Amino acid sequence: GPAMPGGPVGDVPTPPITPPIGGAVGGAAGYQVPEGKEALIAFLQQMDPRQKQPKGQTKQELMDDYRAIHMARIQAADKLLKDSPEKQPRLAATQSKLEALRSLMGIGDRQAEKDLNGFGRTVAKDPDPEIAHTGRLMLFDMSLDALANGEMKETQTLLAELKKLIADKPDAPGVFVVTRKAAIVLQQVGHREAALEAYQAIGNAYKDSQEPQLAAEARAMLDMAKAQTLEVKLDLDGKLKAMLTDQPNSAPPVLEVVKALLGIESPGEYVLNVAAQVAQLMEISGNVKEAGEAFALLETAFKDSPNKELAEQAAARAENGRRRAALIGQPFAVDGTQVDGSPFDWGQYQGKVVLVDFWATWCEPCLREMPNLKQSYEKYRDQGFEVVGVNIDDDPQMVKRFLALQPLPWTTVISADPNARGFEHPLAVKCGIDAIPFLVLIGRDGKVNALHVGGEKLDQKLAQLLG
């Protein structure tokens, strides 16, 4: 689908950046592990990755120091566990060793992976519930990695442990983060029903949290689970596939699903995004009437929402939909400057069939469409076909570097206003563009003939317009 600004809600947190894999297994060379409880506790605090960064002039030196830091943490933790029976030193040592082994495992140390599995299982059986919890949490996180890598297929055990972690210690550090990660991973690898069950369990556990942000995220999960359950029941995926493959009378059933989603009591951000994206797919597939109805329903559903931000978003998406629909049959002109700073002359395109391509260097779908545009340009240029690219990168230097490496055979225009770039480009705002690539085909009369003419549609349209 089209690329949109920003990123998906609720991304899985990325792990800390570590040096590249390489180098031999080493010890704690260069880091003298002290003796005595207090000295060991202080040493572990000093070697914490948030305090201690690896040093080196080369990748190999960085790798060796990174490995040495974590080996030293393990040695210090082992000493502290051996010599200190008190809870707090044992807890600190356990957490440090688990983290260090996980860090070594992350750079491909297979022995560290085995040690982590064994140590985690031992910790999970510790008589102290808090210490045992740290081991269970680490083992659970490791199982998520196995699931994401295709090494685990069965999900019921994972779901049972997720629910148990929440039930036992919902407010313990890391529980919400790792269980949310589990729900996302389950969804990403195709276990949709298990993911919905996980979202419901997490949402119900935290919806009344005293932390406002946590409670809001939990309620959003419940809204999403409710909406996705409805999507499955009404077969939204199947109906969308029928519409996007141009099957007869396939748009009205999709519109009915949109109505049902927006009819959920107090719909949230997930429903807003799904309804807006489905409406845009209707528009792209040529079902402009149904798209207009879907945008109108979206705006109405959120008009009186207590969440003013959602109401504004829905109104903006609906307004953009109306602006795009209103382009058809109207005169169209491109203003701005060329990438080198020289003025752009739209007048030289009069009497020609022109494709205006709104794109950005960061937009992967835009770049995938480029070969098709080049092919049509070469095929029809001699018959009066031209292309004008309107770049909406935030930084014009990005497009300059792109064109230096990969020149385009047509003119590229950027905003003349340095304070109105990206999706704030004046022409993008005027056209209601909130996703790219956005393709506008203009006839010889200077009026918009069609929108969203990517792929085979462009060649078909050009054959009609140019004979």
Short mmCIF file of C-alpha atoms in Angstrom, two decimals, residues 3-452:
data_model
loop_
_atom_site.label_atom_id
_atom_site.label_comp_id
_atom_site.label_asym_id
_atom_site.label_seq_id
_atom_site.Cartn_x
_atom_site.Cartn_y
_atom_site.Cartn_z
CA ALA A 3 3.62 4.94 2.34
CA MET A 4 2.40 7.25 5.06
CA PRO A 5 4.28 9.57 7.43
CA GLY A 6 5.25 8.21 10.84
CA GLY A 7 5.40 4.57 11.88
CA PRO A 8 3.07 1.84 13.15
CA VAL A 9 1.60 2.14 16.64
CA GLY A 10 3.10 -0.17 19.24
CA ASP A 11 6.30 -1.25 17.48
CA VAL A 12 8.33 -3.91 19.26
CA PRO A 13 11.17 -2.08 21.11
CA THR A 14 14.47 -2.60 19.30
CA PRO A 15 17.33 -4.13 21.31
CA PRO A 16 20.36 -2.00 22.18
CA ILE A 17 22.84 -1.64 19.33
CA THR A 18 25.75 -4.02 19.75
CA PRO A 19 29.01 -4.35 17.83
CA PRO A 20 28.94 -6.64 14.77
CA ILE A 21 29.43 -10.38 15.19
CA GLY A 22 33.02 -11.55 15.07
CA GLY A 23 36.08 -12.29 17.16
CA ALA A 24 36.99 -15.21 19.37
CA VAL A 25 35.40 -16.03 22.70
CA GLY A 26 37.33 -14.13 25.34
CA GLY A 27 37.39 -13.57 29.09
CA ALA A 28 37.29 -10.46 31.22
CA ALA A 29 40.78 -9.36 30.19
CA GLY A 30 41.38 -5.74 31.07
CA TYR A 31 38.67 -5.62 33.75
CA GLN A 32 39.80 -6.65 37.20
CA VAL A 33 36.90 -8.20 39.07
CA PRO A 34 37.16 -7.15 42.74
CA GLU A 35 36.54 -9.09 45.96
CA GLY A 36 33.95 -8.35 48.62
CA LYS A 37 30.22 -7.72 48.48
CA GLU A 38 30.24 -3.92 48.39
CA ALA A 39 33.04 -3.77 45.83
CA LEU A 40 31.25 -6.31 43.60
CA ILE A 41 27.94 -4.41 43.77
CA ALA A 42 29.74 -1.18 42.84
CA PHE A 43 31.60 -2.98 40.01
CA LEU A 44 28.34 -4.32 38.52
CA GLN A 45 26.87 -0.82 38.60
CA GLN A 46 29.95 0.57 36.83
CA MET A 47 29.82 -2.17 34.16
CA ASP A 48 26.12 -1.70 33.45
CA PRO A 49 25.73 -1.05 29.67
CA ARG A 50 23.92 2.19 30.44
CA GLN A 51 27.12 3.38 32.12
CA LYS A 52 29.85 1.46 30.32
CA GLN A 53 30.26 1.58 26.55
CA PRO A 54 32.81 -0.55 24.65
CA LYS A 55 35.89 1.24 23.34
CA GLY A 56 38.19 0.60 20.43
CA GLN A 57 39.55 1.99 17.19
CA THR A 58 38.40 -0.91 15.01
CA LYS A 59 35.36 -3.14 14.84
CA GLN A 60 37.40 -6.01 16.23
CA GLU A 61 38.61 -3.93 19.16
CA LEU A 62 35.05 -2.83 19.89
CA MET A 63 33.92 -6.46 19.74
CA ASP A 64 36.66 -7.65 22.04
CA ASP A 65 35.92 -4.92 24.59
CA TYR A 66 32.18 -5.53 24.38
CA ARG A 67 32.72 -9.22 25.05
CA ALA A 68 35.16 -8.51 27.88
CA ILE A 69 32.70 -6.17 29.60
CA HIS A 70 29.97 -8.80 29.69
CA MET A 71 32.32 -11.61 30.67
CA ALA A 72 33.47 -9.44 33.59
CA ARG A 73 29.84 -8.83 34.57
CA ILE A 74 29.23 -12.60 34.62
CA GLN A 75 32.32 -13.27 36.74
CA ALA A 76 31.39 -10.56 39.21
CA ALA A 77 27.80 -11.79 39.39
CA ASP A 78 28.96 -15.36 40.06
CA LYS A 79 31.19 -14.16 42.91
CA LEU A 80 28.37 -12.15 44.43
CA LEU A 81 25.92 -15.04 44.17
CA LYS A 82 28.42 -17.34 45.85
CA ASP A 83 29.39 -15.04 48.71
CA SER A 84 26.20 -13.07 49.48
CA PRO A 85 23.03 -14.84 50.67
CA GLU A 86 21.11 -11.56 51.12
CA LYS A 87 18.24 -10.91 48.73
CA GLN A 88 19.21 -7.54 47.22
CA PRO A 89 22.79 -8.52 46.24
CA ARG A 90 21.48 -11.82 44.84
CA LEU A 91 18.79 -10.02 42.85
CA ALA A 92 21.28 -7.51 41.44
CA ALA A 93 23.74 -10.28 40.55
CA THR A 94 21.03 -12.42 38.94
CA GLN A 95 19.75 -9.57 36.80
CA SER A 96 23.27 -8.59 35.75
CA LYS A 97 24.22 -12.13 34.76
CA LEU A 98 21.00 -12.67 32.81
CA GLU A 99 21.51 -9.40 30.93
CA ALA A 100 25.19 -10.14 30.21
CA LEU A 101 24.46 -13.62 28.88
CA ARG A 102 21.66 -12.21 26.73
CA SER A 103 24.06 -9.59 25.34
CA LEU A 104 26.63 -12.25 24.43
CA MET A 105 23.93 -14.41 22.92
CA GLY A 106 22.93 -11.41 20.79
CA ILE A 107 26.32 -11.39 19.08
CA GLY A 108 26.19 -15.07 18.20
CA ASP A 109 27.82 -16.67 21.24
CA ARG A 110 26.23 -20.14 21.23
CA GLN A 111 27.73 -21.08 24.60
CA ALA A 112 26.17 -17.97 26.14
CA GLU A 113 22.81 -19.08 24.73
CA LYS A 114 23.15 -22.49 26.40
CA ASP A 115 24.31 -20.91 29.66
CA LEU A 116 21.44 -18.42 29.60
CA ASN A 117 18.88 -21.17 29.08
CA GLY A 118 20.30 -23.22 31.95
CA PHE A 119 20.79 -20.29 34.31
CA GLY A 120 17.35 -18.89 33.50
CA ARG A 121 15.69 -22.20 34.38
CA THR A 122 17.63 -22.37 37.64
CA VAL A 123 16.66 -18.81 38.54
CA ALA A 124 13.01 -19.46 37.67
CA LYS A 125 12.95 -22.09 40.46
CA ASP A 126 14.51 -19.81 43.07
CA PRO A 127 12.63 -19.85 46.41
CA ASP A 128 12.49 -16.04 46.38
CA PRO A 129 9.49 -15.06 44.17
CA GLU A 130 11.07 -11.81 42.93
CA ILE A 131 14.29 -13.50 41.86
CA ALA A 132 12.37 -16.39 40.28
CA HIS A 133 10.32 -13.84 38.35
CA THR A 134 13.42 -12.39 36.65
CA GLY A 135 14.32 -15.85 35.37
CA ARG A 136 10.79 -16.50 34.08
CA LEU A 137 10.75 -13.15 32.33
CA MET A 138 14.04 -13.86 30.55
CA LEU A 139 12.97 -17.35 29.50
CA PHE A 140 9.70 -15.94 28.17
CA ASP A 141 11.54 -13.30 26.16
CA MET A 142 13.82 -15.99 24.71
CA SER A 143 10.77 -17.99 23.65
CA LEU A 144 9.54 -14.92 21.74
CA ASP A 145 12.81 -14.83 19.81
CA ALA A 146 12.36 -18.51 18.96
CA LEU A 147 8.80 -17.82 17.78
CA ALA A 148 9.91 -14.85 15.65
CA ASN A 149 12.70 -16.94 14.08
CA GLY A 150 10.34 -19.78 13.20
CA GLU A 151 11.88 -22.13 15.75
CA MET A 152 8.63 -22.55 17.71
CA LYS A 153 5.18 -23.30 16.32
CA GLU A 154 3.08 -24.15 19.40
CA THR A 155 1.59 -21.08 21.05
CA GLN A 156 -0.69 -22.33 23.83
CA THR A 157 2.19 -22.79 26.30
CA LEU A 158 3.40 -19.28 25.51
CA LEU A 159 -0.09 -17.86 26.01
CA ALA A 160 -0.47 -19.68 29.31
CA GLU A 161 2.85 -18.26 30.56
CA LEU A 162 1.87 -14.78 29.38
CA LYS A 163 -1.32 -14.92 31.42
CA LYS A 164 0.55 -16.31 34.43
CA LEU A 165 3.17 -13.54 34.29
CA ILE A 166 0.41 -10.94 34.28
CA ALA A 167 -1.56 -12.64 37.04
CA ASP A 168 1.44 -13.17 39.33
CA LYS A 169 3.23 -9.82 39.08
CA PRO A 170 1.48 -7.39 36.71
CA ASP A 171 3.34 -4.36 38.10
CA ALA A 172 6.81 -5.90 38.08
CA PRO A 173 9.32 -4.15 35.79
CA GLY A 174 9.27 -5.49 32.26
CA VAL A 175 6.03 -7.50 32.43
CA PHE A 176 3.90 -5.13 30.38
CA VAL A 177 6.66 -4.56 27.80
CA VAL A 178 7.48 -8.23 27.25
CA THR A 179 3.84 -9.38 27.13
CA ARG A 180 2.96 -6.63 24.66
CA LYS A 181 5.94 -7.72 22.59
CA ALA A 182 4.55 -11.28 22.69
CA ALA A 183 1.19 -10.14 21.30
CA ILE A 184 2.89 -8.23 18.50
CA VAL A 185 5.19 -11.14 17.59
CA LEU A 186 2.23 -13.55 17.57
CA GLN A 187 0.43 -11.25 15.13
CA GLN A 188 3.51 -10.77 12.95
CA VAL A 189 4.11 -14.51 12.50
CA GLY A 190 0.48 -15.17 11.60
CA HIS A 191 -1.00 -16.50 14.86
CA ARG A 192 -3.83 -13.99 14.75
CA GLU A 193 -6.25 -15.70 17.14
CA ALA A 194 -3.51 -16.19 19.74
CA ALA A 195 -2.48 -12.54 19.30
CA LEU A 196 -6.05 -11.38 19.90
CA GLU A 197 -6.25 -13.51 23.05
CA ALA A 198 -2.98 -11.98 24.24
CA TYR A 199 -4.15 -8.41 23.55
CA GLN A 200 -7.37 -9.07 25.46
CA ALA A 201 -5.51 -10.53 28.46
CA ILE A 202 -3.06 -7.62 28.59
CA GLY A 203 -5.76 -5.01 28.04
CA ASN A 204 -8.01 -6.36 30.78
CA ALA A 205 -5.08 -6.55 33.21
CA TYR A 206 -3.92 -2.95 32.73
CA LYS A 207 -7.00 -0.97 31.62
CA ASP A 208 -7.53 0.37 35.16
CA SER A 209 -3.85 1.04 35.88
CA GLN A 210 -3.00 4.07 38.00
CA GLU A 211 -0.48 5.05 35.30
CA PRO A 212 -2.47 7.00 32.68
CA GLN A 213 -0.24 6.07 29.74
CA LEU A 214 -0.30 2.39 30.64
CA ALA A 215 -4.08 2.42 31.04
CA ALA A 216 -4.48 4.20 27.70
CA GLU A 217 -2.30 1.63 25.91
CA ALA A 218 -4.25 -1.20 27.52
CA ARG A 219 -7.59 0.25 26.43
CA ALA A 220 -6.21 0.70 22.93
CA MET A 221 -5.30 -3.00 22.91
CA LEU A 222 -8.85 -3.94 23.90
CA ASP A 223 -10.27 -1.72 21.15
CA MET A 224 -7.93 -3.27 18.61
CA ALA A 225 -8.77 -6.82 19.72
CA LYS A 226 -12.50 -6.07 19.46
CA ALA A 227 -12.08 -4.55 15.99
CA GLN A 228 -9.85 -7.34 14.69
CA THR A 229 -12.28 -9.97 15.96
CA LEU A 230 -14.97 -8.22 13.92
CA GLU A 231 -12.67 -8.01 10.89
CA VAL A 232 -12.16 -11.78 11.00
CA LYS A 233 -15.87 -12.47 11.52
CA LEU A 234 -16.84 -10.28 8.56
CA ASP A 235 -13.90 -11.47 6.40
CA LEU A 236 -12.49 -8.03 5.68
CA ASP A 237 -9.36 -9.52 4.09
CA GLY A 238 -11.38 -11.60 1.62
CA LYS A 239 -13.65 -8.70 0.72
CA LEU A 240 -10.67 -6.38 0.18
CA LYS A 241 -9.01 -8.95 -2.06
CA ALA A 242 -12.15 -9.18 -4.19
CA MET A 243 -12.33 -5.38 -4.50
CA LEU A 244 -8.64 -4.96 -5.33
CA THR A 245 -8.89 -7.61 -8.07
CA ASP A 246 -11.78 -5.68 -9.65
CA GLN A 247 -14.47 -8.30 -9.04
CA PRO A 248 -18.00 -6.99 -9.85
CA ASN A 249 -19.95 -5.30 -7.03
CA SER A 250 -17.12 -5.94 -4.56
CA ALA A 251 -16.91 -2.44 -3.05
CA PRO A 252 -20.32 -2.30 -1.25
CA PRO A 253 -19.50 -5.32 0.98
CA VAL A 254 -16.24 -3.62 2.01
CA LEU A 255 -18.19 -0.48 2.85
CA GLU A 256 -20.49 -2.55 5.10
CA VAL A 257 -17.46 -3.77 7.06
CA VAL A 258 -16.30 -0.17 7.50
CA LYS A 259 -19.77 0.72 8.84
CA ALA A 260 -19.60 -2.17 11.30
CA LEU A 261 -16.14 -1.19 12.54
CA LEU A 262 -17.13 2.43 13.01
CA GLY A 263 -20.26 1.25 14.83
CA ILE A 264 -18.17 -0.20 17.67
CA GLU A 265 -18.85 1.61 20.91
CA SER A 266 -16.24 4.37 21.41
CA PRO A 267 -13.96 3.39 18.51
CA GLY A 268 -10.30 4.22 19.04
CA GLU A 269 -7.20 5.00 17.00
CA TYR A 270 -6.93 1.50 15.53
CA VAL A 271 -10.45 1.66 14.05
CA LEU A 272 -9.78 5.17 12.75
CA ASN A 273 -6.64 4.03 10.92
CA VAL A 274 -8.24 0.89 9.48
CA ALA A 275 -11.33 2.75 8.26
CA ALA A 276 -9.20 5.50 6.68
CA GLN A 277 -6.89 3.01 4.98
CA VAL A 278 -9.79 0.93 3.65
CA ALA A 279 -11.46 4.10 2.33
CA GLN A 280 -8.21 5.00 0.58
CA LEU A 281 -7.99 1.51 -0.95
CA MET A 282 -11.51 2.02 -2.29
CA GLU A 283 -10.35 5.27 -3.84
CA ILE A 284 -7.20 3.68 -5.34
CA SER A 285 -9.23 0.80 -6.82
CA GLY A 286 -11.53 3.29 -8.56
CA ASN A 287 -14.51 2.97 -6.23
CA VAL A 288 -14.68 6.70 -5.62
CA LYS A 289 -18.36 6.80 -4.59
CA GLU A 290 -17.90 4.18 -1.85
CA ALA A 291 -14.65 5.83 -0.76
CA GLY A 292 -16.48 9.13 -0.29
CA GLU A 293 -19.16 7.39 1.79
CA ALA A 294 -16.50 5.69 3.93
CA PHE A 295 -14.71 8.99 4.63
CA ALA A 296 -18.02 10.63 5.55
CA LEU A 297 -18.82 7.77 7.94
CA LEU A 298 -15.36 8.09 9.47
CA GLU A 299 -15.77 11.79 10.15
CA THR A 300 -19.24 11.29 11.66
CA ALA A 301 -18.15 8.40 13.89
CA PHE A 302 -15.41 10.48 15.56
CA LYS A 303 -17.07 13.88 15.43
CA ASP A 304 -18.24 13.76 19.06
CA SER A 305 -15.36 11.67 20.39
CA PRO A 306 -14.11 12.78 23.84
CA ASN A 307 -10.63 12.35 22.37
CA LYS A 308 -10.30 15.64 20.45
CA GLU A 309 -7.10 14.50 18.77
CA LEU A 310 -8.88 11.51 17.20
CA ALA A 311 -11.76 13.74 16.13
CA GLU A 312 -9.31 16.10 14.41
CA GLN A 313 -7.49 13.22 12.73
CA ALA A 314 -10.73 11.75 11.39
CA ALA A 315 -11.87 15.15 10.10
CA ALA A 316 -8.49 15.71 8.43
CA ARG A 317 -8.50 12.29 6.73
CA ALA A 318 -12.05 12.86 5.49
CA GLU A 319 -11.22 16.35 4.22
CA ASN A 320 -8.18 15.00 2.37
CA GLY A 321 -10.35 12.35 0.76
CA ARG A 322 -12.78 15.03 -0.43
CA ARG A 323 -9.92 17.14 -1.83
CA ARG A 324 -8.54 14.23 -3.80
CA ALA A 325 -11.96 13.30 -5.21
CA ALA A 326 -12.55 16.94 -6.22
CA LEU A 327 -9.44 16.94 -8.45
CA ILE A 328 -11.07 14.85 -11.18
CA GLY A 329 -12.06 16.97 -14.17
CA GLN A 330 -10.48 20.15 -12.79
CA PRO A 331 -7.54 22.17 -14.21
CA PHE A 332 -4.22 21.28 -12.60
CA ALA A 333 -0.96 23.21 -12.34
CA VAL A 334 2.40 22.49 -10.70
CA ASP A 335 4.46 25.29 -9.08
CA GLY A 336 7.75 25.23 -7.25
CA THR A 337 11.42 25.23 -8.12
CA GLN A 338 13.62 22.68 -9.77
CA VAL A 339 16.15 20.85 -7.59
CA ASP A 340 18.98 23.14 -8.74
CA GLY A 341 16.98 26.17 -7.56
CA SER A 342 15.92 27.40 -11.00
CA PRO A 343 12.26 28.32 -11.65
CA PHE A 344 9.88 25.65 -12.93
CA ASP A 345 7.80 26.51 -16.00
CA TRP A 346 4.48 24.63 -16.08
CA GLY A 347 3.53 26.44 -19.28
CA GLN A 348 5.84 24.28 -21.40
CA TYR A 349 3.62 21.26 -20.65
CA GLN A 350 0.46 22.75 -22.17
CA GLY A 351 -1.21 20.52 -24.76
CA LYS A 352 0.55 17.40 -23.49
CA VAL A 353 -0.55 14.43 -21.42
CA VAL A 354 1.30 14.80 -18.12
CA LEU A 355 1.74 12.45 -15.19
CA VAL A 356 2.51 14.24 -11.92
CA ASP A 357 4.25 11.88 -9.51
CA PHE A 358 4.34 12.85 -5.82
CA TRP A 359 7.20 10.89 -4.26
CA ALA A 360 10.02 10.89 -1.69
CA THR A 361 13.39 9.17 -1.48
CA TRP A 362 12.35 7.35 1.73
CA CYS A 363 9.17 5.93 0.14
CA GLU A 364 9.79 2.33 -0.94
CA PRO A 365 6.51 1.98 -2.93
CA CYS A 366 7.48 5.17 -4.81
CA LEU A 367 10.84 3.71 -5.78
CA ARG A 368 9.23 0.42 -6.84
CA GLU A 369 6.95 2.37 -9.20
CA MET A 370 9.85 4.23 -10.88
CA PRO A 371 10.77 1.51 -13.45
CA ASN A 372 7.15 1.39 -14.63
CA LEU A 373 7.07 5.19 -15.03
CA LYS A 374 10.36 5.11 -16.97
CA GLN A 375 9.03 2.40 -19.28
CA SER A 376 5.87 4.40 -20.05
CA TYR A 377 7.90 7.58 -20.47
CA GLU A 378 10.17 5.98 -23.05
CA LYS A 379 7.22 4.35 -24.84
CA TYR A 380 4.95 7.42 -25.12
CA ARG A 381 7.20 10.48 -24.93
CA ASP A 382 7.35 10.96 -28.66
CA GLN A 383 3.54 10.99 -28.73
CA GLY A 384 3.27 13.89 -26.30
CA PHE A 385 3.60 12.27 -22.87
CA GLU A 386 5.60 13.93 -20.05
CA VAL A 387 6.28 13.23 -16.39
CA VAL A 388 6.86 15.78 -13.63
CA GLY A 389 8.07 14.56 -10.26
CA VAL A 390 7.00 16.50 -7.17
CA ASN A 391 9.38 15.53 -4.38
CA ILE A 392 8.17 15.86 -0.80
CA ASP A 393 11.31 15.01 1.15
CA ASP A 394 11.75 17.18 4.24
CA ASP A 395 15.37 17.83 3.27
CA PRO A 396 16.05 18.83 -0.37
CA GLN A 397 19.61 17.55 0.01
CA MET A 398 18.19 14.03 0.12
CA VAL A 399 16.69 14.30 -3.35
CA LYS A 400 19.85 15.99 -4.66
CA ARG A 401 21.95 13.06 -3.48
CA PHE A 402 19.40 10.58 -4.85
CA LEU A 403 19.35 12.18 -8.31
CA ALA A 404 23.15 12.37 -8.38
CA LEU A 405 23.27 8.59 -7.97
CA GLN A 406 20.13 7.72 -9.93
CA PRO A 407 19.14 10.48 -12.39
CA LEU A 408 15.54 10.61 -13.59
CA PRO A 409 14.78 11.50 -17.23
CA TRP A 410 12.11 14.04 -16.27
CA THR A 411 12.02 17.23 -14.22
CA THR A 412 11.78 17.05 -10.44
CA VAL A 413 10.12 19.93 -8.57
CA ILE A 414 10.46 20.82 -4.89
CA SER A 415 8.67 23.37 -2.74
CA ALA A 416 9.84 26.94 -3.16
CA ASP A 417 9.06 27.53 0.52
CA PRO A 418 11.75 26.06 2.82
CA ASN A 419 9.18 26.04 5.65
CA ALA A 420 6.61 24.02 3.68
CA ARG A 421 8.20 20.73 2.74
CA GLY A 422 7.32 17.08 3.27
CA PHE A 423 3.57 16.53 3.46
CA GLU A 424 3.26 20.27 4.08
CA HIS A 425 4.32 20.94 0.47
CA PRO A 426 1.68 23.48 -0.73
CA LEU A 427 0.60 21.31 -3.64
CA ALA A 428 0.39 18.20 -1.44
CA VAL A 429 -1.84 20.09 0.99
CA LYS A 430 -4.00 21.45 -1.83
CA CYS A 431 -4.48 17.96 -3.27
CA GLY A 432 -5.21 16.34 0.11
CA ILE A 433 -2.22 14.01 -0.12
CA ASP A 434 -1.53 12.00 3.04
CA ALA A 435 0.04 8.92 1.42
CA ILE A 436 2.46 8.40 -1.47
CA PRO A 437 3.05 7.54 -4.25
CA PHE A 438 0.23 9.75 -5.49
CA LEU A 439 -0.12 9.84 -9.25
CA VAL A 440 -2.17 12.46 -11.10
CA LEU A 441 -2.75 12.02 -14.84
CA ILE A 442 -3.59 15.22 -16.73
CA GLY A 443 -5.08 15.24 -20.23
CA ARG A 444 -4.17 17.51 -23.13
CA ASP A 445 -6.87 19.92 -21.98
CA GLY A 446 -4.94 20.56 -18.77
CA LYS A 447 -7.56 18.86 -16.57
CA VAL A 448 -7.15 15.87 -14.26
CA ASN A 449 -8.18 12.73 -16.10
CA ALA A 450 -7.41 10.09 -13.44
CA LEU A 451 -5.70 9.44 -10.11
CA HIS A 452 -3.72 6.46 -8.78
#
